[in-house]
Structures are given as C-alpha cells and as structure tokens.
PDB file of C-alpha atoms in Angstrom:
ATOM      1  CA  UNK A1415       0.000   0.000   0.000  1.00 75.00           C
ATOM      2  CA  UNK A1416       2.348   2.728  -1.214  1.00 95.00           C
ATOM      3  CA  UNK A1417       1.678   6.274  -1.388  1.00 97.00           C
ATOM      4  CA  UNK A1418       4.197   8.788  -2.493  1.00 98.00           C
ATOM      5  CA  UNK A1419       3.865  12.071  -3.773  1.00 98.00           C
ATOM      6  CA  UNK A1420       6.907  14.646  -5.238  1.00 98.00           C
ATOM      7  CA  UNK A1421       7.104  18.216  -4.934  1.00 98.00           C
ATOM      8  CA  UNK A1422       7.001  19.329  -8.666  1.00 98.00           C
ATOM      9  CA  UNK A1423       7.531  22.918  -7.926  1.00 98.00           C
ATOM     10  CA  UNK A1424       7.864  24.811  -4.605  1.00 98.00           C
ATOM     11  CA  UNK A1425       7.933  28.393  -5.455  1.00 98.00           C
ATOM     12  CA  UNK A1426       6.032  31.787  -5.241  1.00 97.00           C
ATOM     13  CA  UNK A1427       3.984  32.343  -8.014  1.00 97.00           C
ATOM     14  CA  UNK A1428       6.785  34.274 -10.099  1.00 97.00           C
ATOM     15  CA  UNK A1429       9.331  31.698  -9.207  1.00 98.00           C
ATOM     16  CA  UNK A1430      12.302  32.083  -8.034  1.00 98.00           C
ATOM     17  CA  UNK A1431      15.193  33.485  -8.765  1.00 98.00           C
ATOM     18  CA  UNK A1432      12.863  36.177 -10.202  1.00 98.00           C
ATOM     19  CA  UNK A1433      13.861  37.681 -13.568  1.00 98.00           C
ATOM     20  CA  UNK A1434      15.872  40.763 -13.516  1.00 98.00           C
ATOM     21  CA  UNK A1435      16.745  40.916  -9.701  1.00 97.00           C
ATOM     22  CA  UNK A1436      20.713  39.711  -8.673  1.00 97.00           C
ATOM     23  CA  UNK A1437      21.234  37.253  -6.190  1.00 98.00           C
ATOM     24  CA  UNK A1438      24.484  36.222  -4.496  1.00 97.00           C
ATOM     25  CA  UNK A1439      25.838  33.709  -6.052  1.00 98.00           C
ATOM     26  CA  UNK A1440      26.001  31.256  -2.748  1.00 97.00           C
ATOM     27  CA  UNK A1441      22.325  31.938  -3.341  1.00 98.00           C
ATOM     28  CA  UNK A1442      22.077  30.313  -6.819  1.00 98.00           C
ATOM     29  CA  UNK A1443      24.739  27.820  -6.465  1.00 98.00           C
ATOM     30  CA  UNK A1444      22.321  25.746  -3.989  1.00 98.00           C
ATOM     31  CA  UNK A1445      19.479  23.875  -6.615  1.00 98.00           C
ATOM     32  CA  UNK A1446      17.348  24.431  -3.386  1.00 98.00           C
ATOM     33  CA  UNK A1447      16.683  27.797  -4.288  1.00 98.00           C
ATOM     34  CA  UNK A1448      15.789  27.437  -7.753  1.00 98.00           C
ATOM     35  CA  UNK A1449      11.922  27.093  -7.518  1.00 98.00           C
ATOM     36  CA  UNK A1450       9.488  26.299 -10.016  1.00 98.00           C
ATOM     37  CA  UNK A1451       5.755  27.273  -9.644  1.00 98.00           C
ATOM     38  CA  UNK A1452       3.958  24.806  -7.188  1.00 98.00           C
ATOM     39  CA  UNK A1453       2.222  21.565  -7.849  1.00 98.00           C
ATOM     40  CA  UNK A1454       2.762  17.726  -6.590  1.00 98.00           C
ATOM     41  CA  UNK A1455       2.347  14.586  -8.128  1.00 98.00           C
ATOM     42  CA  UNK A1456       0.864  11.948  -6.282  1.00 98.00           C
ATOM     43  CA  UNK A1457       1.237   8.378  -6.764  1.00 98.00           C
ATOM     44  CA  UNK A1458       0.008   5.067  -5.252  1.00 97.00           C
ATOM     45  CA  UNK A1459      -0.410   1.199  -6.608  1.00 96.00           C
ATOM     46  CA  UNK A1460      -3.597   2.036  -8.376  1.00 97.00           C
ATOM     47  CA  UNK A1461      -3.279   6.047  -9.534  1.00 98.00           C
ATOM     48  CA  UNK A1462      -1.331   8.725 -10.600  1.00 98.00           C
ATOM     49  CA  UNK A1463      -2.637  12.499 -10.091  1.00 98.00           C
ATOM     50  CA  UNK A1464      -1.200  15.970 -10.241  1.00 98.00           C
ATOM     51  CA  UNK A1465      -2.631  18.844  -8.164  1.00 98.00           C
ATOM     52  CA  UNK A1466      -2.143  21.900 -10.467  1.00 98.00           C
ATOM     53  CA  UNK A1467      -0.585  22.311 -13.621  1.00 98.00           C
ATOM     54  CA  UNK A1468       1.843  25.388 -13.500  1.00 98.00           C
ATOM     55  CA  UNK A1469       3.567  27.438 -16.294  1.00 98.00           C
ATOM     56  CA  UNK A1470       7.011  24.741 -15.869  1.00 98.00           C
ATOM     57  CA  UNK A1471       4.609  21.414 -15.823  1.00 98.00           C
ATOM     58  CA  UNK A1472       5.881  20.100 -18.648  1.00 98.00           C
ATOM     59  CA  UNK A1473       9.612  20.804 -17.490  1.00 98.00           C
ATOM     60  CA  UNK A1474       8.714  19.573 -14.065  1.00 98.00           C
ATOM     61  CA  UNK A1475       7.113  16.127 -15.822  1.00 98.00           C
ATOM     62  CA  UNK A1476      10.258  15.827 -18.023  1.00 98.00           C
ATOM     63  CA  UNK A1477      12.647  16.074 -14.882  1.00 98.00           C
ATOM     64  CA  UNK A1478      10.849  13.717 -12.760  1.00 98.00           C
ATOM     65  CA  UNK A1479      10.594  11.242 -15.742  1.00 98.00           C
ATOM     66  CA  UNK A1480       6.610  11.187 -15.129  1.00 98.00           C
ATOM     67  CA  UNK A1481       4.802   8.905 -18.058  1.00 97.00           C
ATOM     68  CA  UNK A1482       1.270   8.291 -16.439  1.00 97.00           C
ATOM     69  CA  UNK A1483      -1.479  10.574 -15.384  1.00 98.00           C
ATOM     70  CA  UNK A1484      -4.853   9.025 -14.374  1.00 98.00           C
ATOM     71  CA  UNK A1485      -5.975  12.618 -13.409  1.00 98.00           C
ATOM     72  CA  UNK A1486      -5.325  16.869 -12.639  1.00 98.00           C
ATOM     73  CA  UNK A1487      -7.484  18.168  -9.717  1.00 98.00           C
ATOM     74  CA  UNK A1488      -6.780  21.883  -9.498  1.00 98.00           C
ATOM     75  CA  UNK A1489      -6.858  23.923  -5.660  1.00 98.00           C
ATOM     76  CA  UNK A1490      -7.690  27.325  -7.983  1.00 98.00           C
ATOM     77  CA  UNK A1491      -7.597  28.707 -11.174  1.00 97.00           C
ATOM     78  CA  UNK A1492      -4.367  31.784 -10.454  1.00 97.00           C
ATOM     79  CA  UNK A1493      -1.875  31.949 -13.698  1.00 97.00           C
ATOM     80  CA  UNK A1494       0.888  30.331 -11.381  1.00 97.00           C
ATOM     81  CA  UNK A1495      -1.483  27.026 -11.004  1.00 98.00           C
ATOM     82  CA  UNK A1496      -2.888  26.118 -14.087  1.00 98.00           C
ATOM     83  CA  UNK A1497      -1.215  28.060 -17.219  1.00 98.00           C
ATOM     84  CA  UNK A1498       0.569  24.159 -17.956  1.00 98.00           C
ATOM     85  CA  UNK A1499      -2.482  22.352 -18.538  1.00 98.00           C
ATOM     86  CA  UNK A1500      -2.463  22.256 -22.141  1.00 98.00           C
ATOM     87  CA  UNK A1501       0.810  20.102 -21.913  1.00 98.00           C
ATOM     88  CA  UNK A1502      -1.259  17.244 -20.602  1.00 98.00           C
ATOM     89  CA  UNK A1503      -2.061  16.798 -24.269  1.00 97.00           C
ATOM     90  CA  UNK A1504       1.164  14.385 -24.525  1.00 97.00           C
ATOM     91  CA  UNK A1505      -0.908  12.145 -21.408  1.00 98.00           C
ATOM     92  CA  UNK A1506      -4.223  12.018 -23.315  1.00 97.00           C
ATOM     93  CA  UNK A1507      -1.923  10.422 -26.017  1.00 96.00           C
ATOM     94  CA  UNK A1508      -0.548   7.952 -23.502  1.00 96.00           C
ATOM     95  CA  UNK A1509      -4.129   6.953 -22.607  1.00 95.00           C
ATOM     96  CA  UNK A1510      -4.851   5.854 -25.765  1.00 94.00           C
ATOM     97  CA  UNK A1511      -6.222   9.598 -27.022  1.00 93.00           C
ATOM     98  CA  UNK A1512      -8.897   9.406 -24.081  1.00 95.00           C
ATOM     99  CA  UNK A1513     -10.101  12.424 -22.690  1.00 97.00           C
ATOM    100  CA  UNK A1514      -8.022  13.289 -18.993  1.00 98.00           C
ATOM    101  CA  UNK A1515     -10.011  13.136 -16.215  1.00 98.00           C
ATOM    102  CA  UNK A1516     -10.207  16.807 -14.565  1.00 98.00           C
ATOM    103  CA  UNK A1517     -11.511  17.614 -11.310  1.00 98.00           C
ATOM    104  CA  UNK A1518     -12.456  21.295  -9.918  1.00 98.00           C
ATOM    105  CA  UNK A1519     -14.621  23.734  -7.768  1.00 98.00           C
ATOM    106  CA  UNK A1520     -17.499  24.932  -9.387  1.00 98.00           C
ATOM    107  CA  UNK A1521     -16.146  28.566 -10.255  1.00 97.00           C
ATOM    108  CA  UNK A1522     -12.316  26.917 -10.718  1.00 98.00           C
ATOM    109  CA  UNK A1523     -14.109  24.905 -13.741  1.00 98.00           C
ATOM    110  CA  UNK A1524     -15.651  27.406 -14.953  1.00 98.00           C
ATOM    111  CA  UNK A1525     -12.434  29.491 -15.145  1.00 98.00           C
ATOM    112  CA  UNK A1526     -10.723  26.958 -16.780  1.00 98.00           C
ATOM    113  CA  UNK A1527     -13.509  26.640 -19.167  1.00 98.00           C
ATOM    114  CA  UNK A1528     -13.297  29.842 -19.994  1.00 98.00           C
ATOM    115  CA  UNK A1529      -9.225  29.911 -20.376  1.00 98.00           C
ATOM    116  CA  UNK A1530      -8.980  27.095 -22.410  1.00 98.00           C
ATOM    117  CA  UNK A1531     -12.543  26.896 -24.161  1.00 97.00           C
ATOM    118  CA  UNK A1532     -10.691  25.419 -26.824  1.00 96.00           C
ATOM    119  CA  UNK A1533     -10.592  22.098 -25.158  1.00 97.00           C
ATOM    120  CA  UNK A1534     -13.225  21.820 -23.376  1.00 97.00           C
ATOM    121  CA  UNK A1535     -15.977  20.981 -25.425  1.00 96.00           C
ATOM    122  CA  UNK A1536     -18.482  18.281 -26.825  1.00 93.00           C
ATOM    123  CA  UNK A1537     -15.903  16.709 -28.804  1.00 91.00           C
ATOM    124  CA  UNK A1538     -14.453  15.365 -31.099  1.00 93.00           C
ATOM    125  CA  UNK A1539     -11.120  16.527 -30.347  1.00 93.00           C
ATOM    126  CA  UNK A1540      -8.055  16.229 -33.215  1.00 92.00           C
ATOM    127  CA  UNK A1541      -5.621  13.731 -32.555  1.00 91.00           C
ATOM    128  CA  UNK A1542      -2.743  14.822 -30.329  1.00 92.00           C
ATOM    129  CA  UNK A1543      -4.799  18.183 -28.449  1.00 95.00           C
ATOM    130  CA  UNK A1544      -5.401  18.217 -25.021  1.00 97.00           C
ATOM    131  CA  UNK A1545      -9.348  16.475 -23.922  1.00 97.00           C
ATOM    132  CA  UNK A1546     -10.350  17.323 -20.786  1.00 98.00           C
ATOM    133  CA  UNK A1547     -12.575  15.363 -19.066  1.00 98.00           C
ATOM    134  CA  UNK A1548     -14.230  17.841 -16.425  1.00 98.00           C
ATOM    135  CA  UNK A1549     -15.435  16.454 -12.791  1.00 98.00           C
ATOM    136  CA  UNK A1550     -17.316  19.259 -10.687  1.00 98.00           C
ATOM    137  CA  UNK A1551     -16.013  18.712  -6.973  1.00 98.00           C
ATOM    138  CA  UNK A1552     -19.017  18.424  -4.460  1.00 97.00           C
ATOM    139  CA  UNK A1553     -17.959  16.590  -1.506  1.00 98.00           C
ATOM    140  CA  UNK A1554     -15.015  13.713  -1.415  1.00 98.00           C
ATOM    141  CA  UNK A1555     -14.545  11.778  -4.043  1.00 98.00           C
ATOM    142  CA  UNK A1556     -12.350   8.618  -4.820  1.00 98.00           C
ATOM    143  CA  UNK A1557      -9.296   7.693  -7.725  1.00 98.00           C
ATOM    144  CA  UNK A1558      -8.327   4.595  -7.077  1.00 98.00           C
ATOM    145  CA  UNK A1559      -7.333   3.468  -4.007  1.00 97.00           C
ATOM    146  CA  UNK A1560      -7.265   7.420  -2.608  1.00 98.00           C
ATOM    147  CA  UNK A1561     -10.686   9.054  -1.128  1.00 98.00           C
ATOM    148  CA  UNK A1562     -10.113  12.716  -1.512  1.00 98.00           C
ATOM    149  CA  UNK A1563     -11.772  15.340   0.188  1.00 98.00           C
ATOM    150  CA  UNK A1564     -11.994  19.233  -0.625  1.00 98.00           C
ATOM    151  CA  UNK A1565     -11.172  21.458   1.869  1.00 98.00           C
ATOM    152  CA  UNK A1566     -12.091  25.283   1.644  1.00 98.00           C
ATOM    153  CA  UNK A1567      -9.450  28.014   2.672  1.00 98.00           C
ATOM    154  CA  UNK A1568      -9.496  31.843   2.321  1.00 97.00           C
ATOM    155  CA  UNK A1569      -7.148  33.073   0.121  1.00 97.00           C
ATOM    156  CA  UNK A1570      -7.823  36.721  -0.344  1.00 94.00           C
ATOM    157  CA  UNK A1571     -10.925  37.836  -1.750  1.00 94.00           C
ATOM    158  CA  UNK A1572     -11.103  33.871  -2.785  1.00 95.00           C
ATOM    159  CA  UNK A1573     -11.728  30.408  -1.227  1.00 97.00           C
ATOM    160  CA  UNK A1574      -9.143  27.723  -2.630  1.00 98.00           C
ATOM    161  CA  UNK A1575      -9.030  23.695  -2.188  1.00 98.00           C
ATOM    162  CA  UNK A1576      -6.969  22.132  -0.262  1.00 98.00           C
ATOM    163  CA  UNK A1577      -7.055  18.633   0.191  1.00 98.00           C
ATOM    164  CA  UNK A1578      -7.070  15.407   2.435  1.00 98.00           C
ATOM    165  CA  UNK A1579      -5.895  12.355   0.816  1.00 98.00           C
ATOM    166  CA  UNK A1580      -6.868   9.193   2.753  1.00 98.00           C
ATOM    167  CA  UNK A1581      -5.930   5.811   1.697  1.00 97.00           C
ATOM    168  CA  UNK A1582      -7.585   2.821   3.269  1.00 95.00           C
ATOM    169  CA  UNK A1583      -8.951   4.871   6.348  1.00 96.00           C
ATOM    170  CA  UNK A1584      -5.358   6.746   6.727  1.00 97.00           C
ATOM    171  CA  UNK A1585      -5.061  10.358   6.538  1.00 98.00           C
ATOM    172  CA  UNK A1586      -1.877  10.153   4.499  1.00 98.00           C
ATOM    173  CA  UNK A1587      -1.600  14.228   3.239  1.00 98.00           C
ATOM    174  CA  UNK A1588      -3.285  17.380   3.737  1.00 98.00           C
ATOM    175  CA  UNK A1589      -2.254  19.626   0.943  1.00 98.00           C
ATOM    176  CA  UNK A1590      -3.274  23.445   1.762  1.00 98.00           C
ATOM    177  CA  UNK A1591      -1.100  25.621  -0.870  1.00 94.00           C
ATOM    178  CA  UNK A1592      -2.611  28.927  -1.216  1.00 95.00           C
ATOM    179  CA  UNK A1593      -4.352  30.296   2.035  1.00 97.00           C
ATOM    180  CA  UNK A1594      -3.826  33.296   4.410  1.00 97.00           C
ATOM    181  CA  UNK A1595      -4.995  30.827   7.350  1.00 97.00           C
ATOM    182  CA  UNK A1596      -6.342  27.171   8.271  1.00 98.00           C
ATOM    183  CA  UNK A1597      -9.389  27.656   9.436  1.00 97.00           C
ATOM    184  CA  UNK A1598     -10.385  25.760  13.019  1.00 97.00           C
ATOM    185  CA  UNK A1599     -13.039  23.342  10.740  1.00 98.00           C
ATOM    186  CA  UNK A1600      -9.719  22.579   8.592  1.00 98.00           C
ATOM    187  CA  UNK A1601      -7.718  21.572  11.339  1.00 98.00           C
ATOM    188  CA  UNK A1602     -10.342  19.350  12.958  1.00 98.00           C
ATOM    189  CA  UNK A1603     -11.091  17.474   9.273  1.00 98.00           C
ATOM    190  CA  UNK A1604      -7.620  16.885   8.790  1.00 98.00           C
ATOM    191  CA  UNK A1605      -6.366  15.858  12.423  1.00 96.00           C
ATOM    192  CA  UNK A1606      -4.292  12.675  12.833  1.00 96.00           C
ATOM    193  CA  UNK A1607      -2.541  13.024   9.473  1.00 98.00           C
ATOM    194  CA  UNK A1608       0.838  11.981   8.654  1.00 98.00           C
ATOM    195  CA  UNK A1609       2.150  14.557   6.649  1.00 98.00           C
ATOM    196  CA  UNK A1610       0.877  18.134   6.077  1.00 98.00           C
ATOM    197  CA  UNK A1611       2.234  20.466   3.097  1.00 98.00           C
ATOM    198  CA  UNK A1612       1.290  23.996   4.098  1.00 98.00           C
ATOM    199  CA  UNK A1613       1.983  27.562   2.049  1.00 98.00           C
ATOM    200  CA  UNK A1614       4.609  29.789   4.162  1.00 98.00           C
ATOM    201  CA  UNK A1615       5.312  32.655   1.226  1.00 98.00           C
ATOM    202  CA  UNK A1616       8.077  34.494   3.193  1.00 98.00           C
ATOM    203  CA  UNK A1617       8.991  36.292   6.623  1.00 98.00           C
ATOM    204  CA  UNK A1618       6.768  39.324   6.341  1.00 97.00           C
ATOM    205  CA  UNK A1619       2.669  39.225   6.424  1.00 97.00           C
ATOM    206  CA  UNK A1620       1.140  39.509   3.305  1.00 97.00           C
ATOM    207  CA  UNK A1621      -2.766  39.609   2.770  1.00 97.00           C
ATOM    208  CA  UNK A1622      -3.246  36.072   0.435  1.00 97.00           C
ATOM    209  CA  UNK A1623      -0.827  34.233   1.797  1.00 98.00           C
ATOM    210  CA  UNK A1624       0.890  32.498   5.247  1.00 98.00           C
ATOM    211  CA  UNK A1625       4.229  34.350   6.448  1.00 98.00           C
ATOM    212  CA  UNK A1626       6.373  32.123   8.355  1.00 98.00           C
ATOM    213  CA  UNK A1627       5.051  32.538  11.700  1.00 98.00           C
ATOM    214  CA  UNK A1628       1.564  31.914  10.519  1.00 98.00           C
ATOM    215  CA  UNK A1629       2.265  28.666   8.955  1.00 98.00           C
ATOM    216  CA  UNK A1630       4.482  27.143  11.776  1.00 98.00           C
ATOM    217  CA  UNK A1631       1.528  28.048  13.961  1.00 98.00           C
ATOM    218  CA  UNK A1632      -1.000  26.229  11.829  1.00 98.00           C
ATOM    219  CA  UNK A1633       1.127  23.401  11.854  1.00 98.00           C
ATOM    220  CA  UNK A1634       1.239  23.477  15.727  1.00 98.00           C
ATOM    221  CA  UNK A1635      -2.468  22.810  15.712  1.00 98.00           C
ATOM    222  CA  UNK A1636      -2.114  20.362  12.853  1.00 98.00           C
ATOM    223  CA  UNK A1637       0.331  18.350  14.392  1.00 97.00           C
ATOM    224  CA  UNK A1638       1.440  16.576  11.696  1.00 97.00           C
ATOM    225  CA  UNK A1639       4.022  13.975  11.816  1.00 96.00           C
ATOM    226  CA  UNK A1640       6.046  16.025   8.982  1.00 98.00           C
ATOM    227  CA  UNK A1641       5.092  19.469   7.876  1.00 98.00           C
ATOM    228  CA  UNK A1642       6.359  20.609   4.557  1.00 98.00           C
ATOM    229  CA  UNK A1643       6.681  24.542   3.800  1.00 98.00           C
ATOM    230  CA  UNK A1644       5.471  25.214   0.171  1.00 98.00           C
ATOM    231  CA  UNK A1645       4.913  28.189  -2.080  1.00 98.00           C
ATOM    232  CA  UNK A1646       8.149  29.915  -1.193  1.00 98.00           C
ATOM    233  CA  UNK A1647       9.872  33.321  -2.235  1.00 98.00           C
ATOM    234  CA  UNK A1648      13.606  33.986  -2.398  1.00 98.00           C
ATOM    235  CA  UNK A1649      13.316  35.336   1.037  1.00 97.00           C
ATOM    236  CA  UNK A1650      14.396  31.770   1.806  1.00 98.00           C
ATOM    237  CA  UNK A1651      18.079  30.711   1.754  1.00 98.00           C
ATOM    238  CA  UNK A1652      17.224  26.876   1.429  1.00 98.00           C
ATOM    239  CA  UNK A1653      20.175  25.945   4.091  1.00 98.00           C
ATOM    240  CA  UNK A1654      20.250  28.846   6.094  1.00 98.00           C
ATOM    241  CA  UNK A1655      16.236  28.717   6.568  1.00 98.00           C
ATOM    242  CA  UNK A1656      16.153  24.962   7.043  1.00 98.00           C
ATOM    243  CA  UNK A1657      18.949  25.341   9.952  1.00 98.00           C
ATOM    244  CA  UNK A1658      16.467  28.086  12.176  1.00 97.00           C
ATOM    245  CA  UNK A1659      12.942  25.349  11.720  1.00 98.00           C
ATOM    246  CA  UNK A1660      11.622  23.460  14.705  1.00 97.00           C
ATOM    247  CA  UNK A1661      11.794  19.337  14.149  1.00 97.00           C
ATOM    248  CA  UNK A1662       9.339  17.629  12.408  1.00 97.00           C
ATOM    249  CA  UNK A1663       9.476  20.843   9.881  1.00 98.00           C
ATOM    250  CA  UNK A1664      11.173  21.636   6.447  1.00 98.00           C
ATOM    251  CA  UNK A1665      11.113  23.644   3.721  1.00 98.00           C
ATOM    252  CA  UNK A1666      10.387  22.182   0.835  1.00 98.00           C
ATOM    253  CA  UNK A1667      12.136  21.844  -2.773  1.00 98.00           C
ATOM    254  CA  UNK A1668      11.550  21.294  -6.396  1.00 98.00           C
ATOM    255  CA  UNK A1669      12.212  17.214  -6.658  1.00 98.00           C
ATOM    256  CA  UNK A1670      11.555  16.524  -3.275  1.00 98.00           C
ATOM    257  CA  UNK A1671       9.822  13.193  -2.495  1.00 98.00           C
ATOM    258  CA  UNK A1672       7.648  12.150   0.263  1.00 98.00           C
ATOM    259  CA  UNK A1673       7.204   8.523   0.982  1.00 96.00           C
ATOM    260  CA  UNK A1674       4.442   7.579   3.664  1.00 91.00           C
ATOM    261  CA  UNK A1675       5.218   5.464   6.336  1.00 77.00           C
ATOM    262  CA  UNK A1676       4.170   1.358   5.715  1.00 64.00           C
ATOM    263  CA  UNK A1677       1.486   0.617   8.192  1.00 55.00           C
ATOM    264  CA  UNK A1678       1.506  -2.484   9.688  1.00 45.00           C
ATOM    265  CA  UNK A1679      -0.618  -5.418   8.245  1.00 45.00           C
TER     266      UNK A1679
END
C-alpha cells in the first residue's frame, strides 16, 4: 500500500530566482533555491494524479521522468497554477487519445472553461490536443485506491481547495497551498494526518498568503508527523532557513519526495 507524492515545484507564483533581480551567487549555487511554480504529483499502486498544472509542468514532468497521469485536480484557477495544462495533451496520447479526467470547484471549472474553451468541449477533439474530461467537486470523491476530500481556505478575496488524501482509512496528506490561514473546521477534518504540506510565502505578512510565523503556527495545531513549507519566495536561503525550523518541519524543494510510512498489516 504505497503512497508517495513529489514536490514538482515549490515556489512563489513568479518563481524564483525572479527575472531581472541579482542574487548572491552562494544563493544560486544551492538547486534548493531554484523554484518552479507549485504543484505535486501523487502516486500510489492504483493512480497517478497531479494537483495543479503550473507554467514549468511540462519541465517539471520531463525532470521527474513522469509517463502516467490518471488525473489533474486543481486547488484554484491563479496563472501560477494552471497556465501548464495544455501540456497534458502528450498524457491524453498515452491513454490511448482518451479524454483526462479533470476535477475542480465549481467557479475553478468554470475558469478553466473559460481559459482554455478550446478544449473543453463536446468533442471530437483532433488527434494529439489536449481532452479534458471535467469532474465538478461536491464533496469527497475517490481515484483509485485514494478518497479525496476538498477542503475550503481563504485566500484573499477567494476560497481555494486544499485537500485530504486518505488511503484505506489513513489520513496520508493534507495539501493546503494557497491560504492566508487554516481555518479551526480545517484543522479538525484533517487531524491525525501523517504529513501536512502547508503555504509559508516568506517572513513578512502579506494579505493572500501564510508568512512564516503563521504557517508554523498552523502546523502546531495540525500536528502533523512532517510538515512541509510550500509556495516559497527567495526570502528563503534553502540551508540557512532549514537550519532556524523546529523538528518535524522543512522547507520544501523542487524534486523533493515524500514517501508515507508502511502501516503495519
């Protein structure tokens, strides 16, 4: 009963290093800071997913060798999280030129319907273009051997998913990327799971986002086994950063894989 998933990209949503600023060269010499716009792929015996498709997705999917995709489920519908969707073209091929199972919010579908109305349509599609196969989130729903749940959090003048992956009864992964807070109904939905992966943008406040101190407080009331900081600006000297974190918590990078622990039979 395996369950993985890899940080695809860990960065802000201009990435880092950002174009046209300088950066010490210490800085850039550590692949830790080099950070891609952020998604994860999940994967398990029985399914392979991606939350979010970013601007790098097909760079990210090339560098982590990635040659299945049973389905994209998206948290939101910002530039930085789905402007790489179109590259899942190549993994409609892969299915046999089936449509790609794609699952969304209400408004987040209708966003992407409206971004790339292209695609989705009634059909037919031409052979090698991307067919989405849209899936309106209402409640938790199940790929494969993984029952996911939605889970709402303010982000701005927005509410984002986040989401609770549970395989076989165990709350393997709470994913909560984009959000200014976790609310209390959050916390108490996703108690008892392993590993958390929460958005920590930088140091200073900022009025979308998690600083620091915000998101090593949520993960207090989590109390996650492992708590994974996401969604990261260059404020963040990979090394330096990871040195000044309480156990149990790390930043996270572009590569990065996350194996959950083997339960007993």
């Amino acid at each position: 009963m395996s369950f993985e998933f890899t940080f695809l990209g860990s960065g802000t949503s201009q990435g880092v290093p950002l174009i046209g600023k300088e950066y010490p060269p210490e800085f850039l010499a550590n692949p830790k800071n080099w950070r891609t716009r952020p998604a994860i792929y999940v994967a398990t015996d029985q399914v392979r997913l991606v939350v979010d498709t970013p601007p790098e997705f097909r760079l990210q999917c090339l560098r982590e060798k990635i040659n299945r995709l049973d389905a994209v489920i998206f948290t939101h519908t910002h530039a930085d999280h789905v402007m790489g969707l179109d590259d899942c073209r190549r993994f409609c091929d892969l299915r046999g030129d089936l449509p790609l199972p794609v699952y969304a919010s209400e408004e987040t579908m209708a966003n992407l319907r409206r971004i790339y109305a292209y695609a989705f349509h009634d059909g037919p599609w031409p052979k090698g273009y991307f067919a989405p196969e849209p899936h309106v989130i209402e409640g938790p729903f199940t790929l494969g051997d993984l029952r996911i749940t939605p889970l709402p959090l303010p982000h701005g003048s927005m509410i984002t998913n986040g989401y609770l992956f549970e395989q076989n009864g165990i709350k393997r992964l709470a994913y909560l990327s984009d959000c200014k807070e976790v609310p209390v109904q959050v916390i108490d939905r996703i108690r008892g799971v392993e590993i958390v992966a929460v958005d920590a943008l930088r140091h200073k406040p900022h009025p979308t986002h998690m600083c620091l101190d915000e998101a090593l407080t949520a993960a207090r009331r989590i109390g996650a086994d492992r708590t994974y900081l996401t969604h990261l600006t260059h404020d963040y000297d990979h090394d330096v950063a990871q040195a000044e974190l309480p156990p149990g918590v790390w930043f996270a990078w572009d590569g990065l894989k996350v194996t959950a622990i083997e339960q007993p039979k």
